[in-house]
C-alpha cells in the first residue's frame, strides 16, 4: 500500500524501500540520508534529479569530513 506518509512512492521503486536498506545496513544519519536522496533522485519530481544527487553528495562529503576529524 502506497501513501504519502507511510510509503511515499518516491522512496518505493522496486521490492524494498530506502528506509529498509538504511535500517538493515545500520547506516548512520549521514550515510542514510545519502542513500535516501540517491534512491529518490528524480522520482519525486523529475526536475529535482540533480538537486537530490547534490544533497546525497553533501551528506557524503560531510561524513568524510567528520571521519577525517577523528
Short mmCIF file of N, CA, C and O in Angstrom, two decimals:
data_model
loop_
_atom_site.label_atom_id
_atom_site.label_comp_id
_atom_site.label_asym_id
_atom_site.label_seq_id
_atom_site.Cartn_x
_atom_site.Cartn_y
_atom_site.Cartn_z
N UNK A 1 0.84 -1.18 0.00
CA UNK A 1 0.00 0.00 0.00
C UNK A 1 0.89 1.24 0.00
O UNK A 1 1.79 1.38 0.81
N UNK A 2 0.65 2.15 -0.91
CA UNK A 2 1.46 3.35 -1.02
C UNK A 2 0.65 4.56 -0.56
O UNK A 2 -0.49 4.73 -0.94
N UNK A 3 1.24 5.35 0.32
CA UNK A 3 0.63 6.63 0.68
C UNK A 3 1.74 7.62 1.00
O UNK A 3 2.89 7.24 1.20
N UNK A 4 1.40 8.88 1.05
CA UNK A 4 2.41 9.92 1.18
C UNK A 4 3.12 9.94 2.53
O UNK A 4 4.18 10.53 2.65
N UNK A 5 2.57 9.31 3.54
CA UNK A 5 3.19 9.30 4.86
C UNK A 5 3.98 8.01 5.11
O UNK A 5 5.17 8.04 5.41
N UNK A 6 3.34 6.88 5.00
CA UNK A 6 3.96 5.61 5.35
C UNK A 6 4.80 4.98 4.25
O UNK A 6 5.79 4.32 4.53
N UNK A 7 4.41 5.16 3.03
CA UNK A 7 5.13 4.54 1.91
C UNK A 7 5.11 5.47 0.69
O UNK A 7 4.48 5.16 -0.32
N UNK A 8 5.82 6.59 0.78
CA UNK A 8 5.78 7.52 -0.36
C UNK A 8 6.36 6.88 -1.61
O UNK A 8 7.36 6.16 -1.55
N UNK A 9 5.71 7.11 -2.72
CA UNK A 9 6.11 6.48 -3.98
C UNK A 9 7.54 6.80 -4.37
O UNK A 9 8.24 5.96 -4.94
N UNK A 10 8.02 8.00 -4.05
CA UNK A 10 9.37 8.38 -4.46
C UNK A 10 10.45 7.67 -3.64
O UNK A 10 11.63 7.78 -3.96
N UNK A 11 10.10 6.92 -2.61
CA UNK A 11 11.06 6.10 -1.88
C UNK A 11 10.81 4.61 -2.11
O UNK A 11 11.44 3.78 -1.50
N UNK A 12 9.87 4.27 -2.95
CA UNK A 12 9.46 2.88 -3.10
C UNK A 12 9.44 2.48 -4.57
O UNK A 12 8.39 2.34 -5.16
N UNK A 13 10.60 2.31 -5.14
CA UNK A 13 10.73 1.81 -6.51
C UNK A 13 11.45 0.48 -6.44
O UNK A 13 12.61 0.42 -6.05
N UNK A 14 10.78 -0.55 -6.78
CA UNK A 14 11.37 -1.88 -6.67
C UNK A 14 10.73 -2.65 -5.53
O UNK A 14 9.61 -2.37 -5.11
N UNK A 15 11.47 -3.59 -4.99
CA UNK A 15 10.91 -4.50 -3.99
C UNK A 15 11.06 -4.02 -2.56
O UNK A 15 10.35 -4.49 -1.68
N UNK A 16 12.00 -3.11 -2.30
CA UNK A 16 12.19 -2.63 -0.93
C UNK A 16 12.29 -1.11 -0.93
O UNK A 16 12.63 -0.49 -1.93
N UNK A 17 11.99 -0.51 0.22
CA UNK A 17 12.07 0.94 0.37
C UNK A 17 13.44 1.34 0.89
O UNK A 17 14.12 0.55 1.55
N UNK A 18 13.80 2.57 0.62
CA UNK A 18 15.09 3.09 1.07
C UNK A 18 15.27 2.92 2.57
O UNK A 18 16.36 2.54 3.03
N UNK A 19 14.23 3.16 3.35
CA UNK A 19 14.35 3.06 4.81
C UNK A 19 14.70 1.64 5.24
O UNK A 19 15.42 1.44 6.21
N UNK A 20 14.23 0.65 4.51
CA UNK A 20 14.55 -0.74 4.84
C UNK A 20 16.03 -1.02 4.63
O UNK A 20 16.65 -1.72 5.43
N UNK A 21 16.60 -0.47 3.57
CA UNK A 21 18.03 -0.63 3.31
C UNK A 21 18.83 0.07 4.40
O UNK A 21 19.77 -0.50 4.97
N UNK A 22 18.45 1.30 4.72
CA UNK A 22 19.15 2.09 5.73
C UNK A 22 19.15 1.36 7.08
O UNK A 22 20.19 1.25 7.74
N UNK A 23 18.00 0.85 7.47
CA UNK A 23 17.90 0.14 8.75
C UNK A 23 18.65 -1.19 8.72
O UNK A 23 19.38 -1.52 9.65
N UNK A 24 18.49 -1.96 7.65
CA UNK A 24 19.12 -3.26 7.55
C UNK A 24 20.64 -3.16 7.55
O UNK A 24 21.33 -3.97 8.15
N UNK A 25 21.17 -2.14 6.88
CA UNK A 25 22.61 -1.96 6.79
C UNK A 25 23.17 -1.19 7.99
O UNK A 25 24.37 -1.02 8.12
N UNK A 26 22.30 -0.69 8.87
CA UNK A 26 22.75 0.04 10.05
C UNK A 26 23.46 1.33 9.72
O UNK A 26 24.43 1.70 10.39
N UNK A 27 22.98 2.03 8.70
CA UNK A 27 23.63 3.27 8.29
C UNK A 27 23.33 4.40 9.27
O UNK A 27 22.24 4.47 9.82
N UNK A 28 24.31 5.26 9.47
CA UNK A 28 24.11 6.40 10.35
C UNK A 28 23.34 7.51 9.62
O UNK A 28 22.94 7.33 8.46
N UNK A 29 23.16 8.62 10.30
CA UNK A 29 22.37 9.73 9.76
C UNK A 29 22.88 10.20 8.40
O UNK A 29 22.11 10.34 7.45
N UNK A 30 24.18 10.42 8.30
CA UNK A 30 24.75 10.97 7.06
C UNK A 30 24.63 9.99 5.90
O UNK A 30 24.17 10.35 4.81
N UNK A 31 25.06 8.76 6.10
CA UNK A 31 25.01 7.79 5.02
C UNK A 31 23.58 7.38 4.70
O UNK A 31 23.24 7.15 3.54
N UNK A 32 22.74 7.33 5.72
CA UNK A 32 21.33 7.02 5.48
C UNK A 32 20.66 8.07 4.62
O UNK A 32 19.91 7.76 3.70
N UNK A 33 20.95 9.34 4.90
CA UNK A 33 20.39 10.41 4.08
C UNK A 33 20.94 10.38 2.66
O UNK A 33 20.21 10.64 1.70
N UNK A 34 22.22 10.05 2.51
CA UNK A 34 22.79 9.95 1.16
C UNK A 34 22.06 8.87 0.36
O UNK A 34 21.66 9.10 -0.79
N UNK A 35 21.85 7.72 0.98
CA UNK A 35 21.12 6.64 0.30
C UNK A 35 19.71 7.08 -0.03
O UNK A 35 19.21 6.84 -1.13
N UNK A 36 19.05 7.75 0.90
CA UNK A 36 17.68 8.22 0.69
C UNK A 36 17.61 9.14 -0.53
O UNK A 36 16.74 8.97 -1.39
N UNK A 37 18.52 10.10 -0.61
CA UNK A 37 18.48 11.03 -1.73
C UNK A 37 18.86 10.36 -3.05
O UNK A 37 18.32 10.70 -4.09
N UNK A 38 19.76 9.41 -3.01
CA UNK A 38 20.10 8.66 -4.23
C UNK A 38 18.88 7.87 -4.70
O UNK A 38 18.56 7.86 -5.89
N UNK A 39 18.21 7.22 -3.77
CA UNK A 39 17.04 6.40 -4.13
C UNK A 39 15.90 7.23 -4.71
O UNK A 39 15.18 6.77 -5.57
N UNK A 40 15.73 8.45 -4.23
CA UNK A 40 14.60 9.25 -4.68
C UNK A 40 14.95 10.19 -5.84
O UNK A 40 14.08 10.86 -6.36
N UNK A 41 16.23 10.23 -6.23
CA UNK A 41 16.68 11.18 -7.25
C UNK A 41 15.80 11.13 -8.49
O UNK A 41 15.69 10.10 -9.15
N UNK A 42 15.14 12.24 -8.75
CA UNK A 42 14.31 12.38 -9.94
C UNK A 42 12.98 11.67 -9.88
O UNK A 42 12.21 11.73 -10.83
N UNK A 43 12.68 10.99 -8.79
CA UNK A 43 11.43 10.23 -8.72
C UNK A 43 10.29 11.02 -8.09
O UNK A 43 9.14 10.82 -8.45
N UNK A 44 10.61 11.89 -7.14
CA UNK A 44 9.57 12.72 -6.55
C UNK A 44 9.11 13.73 -7.59
O UNK A 44 7.93 13.91 -7.84
N UNK A 45 10.08 14.40 -8.17
CA UNK A 45 9.85 15.31 -9.29
C UNK A 45 11.07 15.18 -10.21
O UNK A 45 12.20 15.30 -9.75
N UNK A 46 10.85 14.92 -11.48
CA UNK A 46 11.97 14.72 -12.38
C UNK A 46 12.90 15.93 -12.43
O UNK A 46 14.10 15.80 -12.66
N UNK A 47 12.37 17.10 -12.16
CA UNK A 47 13.18 18.32 -12.20
C UNK A 47 14.15 18.42 -11.02
O UNK A 47 15.05 19.25 -11.04
N UNK A 48 14.00 17.56 -10.00
CA UNK A 48 14.88 17.63 -8.84
C UNK A 48 15.98 16.58 -8.86
O UNK A 48 16.69 16.40 -7.87
N UNK A 49 16.17 15.90 -9.97
CA UNK A 49 17.18 14.84 -10.08
C UNK A 49 18.55 15.34 -9.64
O UNK A 49 19.19 14.74 -8.77
N UNK A 50 19.03 16.42 -10.22
CA UNK A 50 20.35 16.95 -9.89
C UNK A 50 20.39 17.42 -8.44
O UNK A 50 21.35 17.14 -7.71
N UNK A 51 19.36 18.10 -8.00
CA UNK A 51 19.31 18.59 -6.62
C UNK A 51 19.38 17.44 -5.62
O UNK A 51 20.11 17.51 -4.63
N UNK A 52 18.66 16.36 -5.88
CA UNK A 52 18.70 15.21 -4.99
C UNK A 52 20.09 14.59 -4.94
O UNK A 52 20.58 14.24 -3.87
N UNK A 53 20.75 14.47 -6.08
CA UNK A 53 22.10 13.91 -6.12
C UNK A 53 23.10 14.84 -5.43
O UNK A 53 24.03 14.37 -4.77
N UNK A 54 22.91 16.14 -5.57
CA UNK A 54 23.79 17.09 -4.88
C UNK A 54 23.60 17.00 -3.36
O UNK A 54 24.57 17.13 -2.61
N UNK A 55 22.38 16.77 -2.92
CA UNK A 55 22.13 16.59 -1.49
C UNK A 55 22.82 15.32 -0.99
O UNK A 55 23.43 15.32 0.09
N UNK A 56 22.74 14.24 -1.76
CA UNK A 56 23.42 13.00 -1.38
C UNK A 56 24.92 13.24 -1.27
O UNK A 56 25.57 12.80 -0.31
N UNK A 57 25.47 13.94 -2.23
CA UNK A 57 26.89 14.25 -2.23
C UNK A 57 27.27 15.10 -1.01
O UNK A 57 28.30 14.88 -0.38
N UNK A 58 26.42 16.06 -0.64
CA UNK A 58 26.67 16.90 0.52
C UNK A 58 26.79 16.05 1.79
O UNK A 58 27.70 16.24 2.60
N UNK A 59 25.88 15.09 1.95
CA UNK A 59 25.92 14.22 3.13
C UNK A 59 27.16 13.34 3.13
O UNK A 59 27.78 13.10 4.17
N UNK A 60 27.55 12.85 1.97
CA UNK A 60 28.76 12.02 1.88
C UNK A 60 30.00 12.86 2.22
O UNK A 60 30.86 12.41 2.99
N UNK A 61 30.08 14.05 1.67
CA UNK A 61 31.23 14.92 1.97
C UNK A 61 31.28 15.27 3.44
O UNK A 61 32.36 15.32 4.05
N UNK A 62 30.14 15.52 4.05
CA UNK A 62 30.09 15.83 5.47
C UNK A 62 30.57 14.65 6.30
O UNK A 62 31.30 14.80 7.27
N UNK A 63 30.16 13.44 5.92
CA UNK A 63 30.60 12.22 6.62
C UNK A 63 32.11 12.06 6.50
O UNK A 63 32.78 11.76 7.50
N UNK A 64 32.65 12.28 5.32
CA UNK A 64 34.11 12.18 5.12
C UNK A 64 34.82 13.21 6.01
O UNK A 64 35.83 12.89 6.65
N UNK A 65 34.32 14.43 6.05
CA UNK A 65 34.90 15.47 6.88
C UNK A 65 34.92 15.05 8.35
O UNK A 65 35.94 15.21 9.04
N UNK A 66 33.82 14.49 8.83
CA UNK A 66 33.74 14.04 10.22
C UNK A 66 34.73 12.90 10.50
O UNK A 66 35.37 12.85 11.55
N UNK A 67 34.85 11.99 9.54
CA UNK A 67 35.79 10.86 9.72
C UNK A 67 37.23 11.35 9.75
O UNK A 67 38.05 10.79 10.49
N UNK A 68 37.54 12.36 8.99
CA UNK A 68 38.91 12.89 8.98
C UNK A 68 39.25 13.61 10.27
O UNK A 68 40.43 13.71 10.64
N UNK A 69 38.25 14.08 11.00
CA UNK A 69 38.46 14.78 12.26
C UNK A 69 38.75 13.83 13.42
O UNK A 69 39.23 14.25 14.45
N UNK A 70 38.40 12.57 13.24
CA UNK A 70 38.59 11.62 14.34
C UNK A 70 39.90 10.89 14.25
O UNK A 70 40.57 10.82 13.30
#
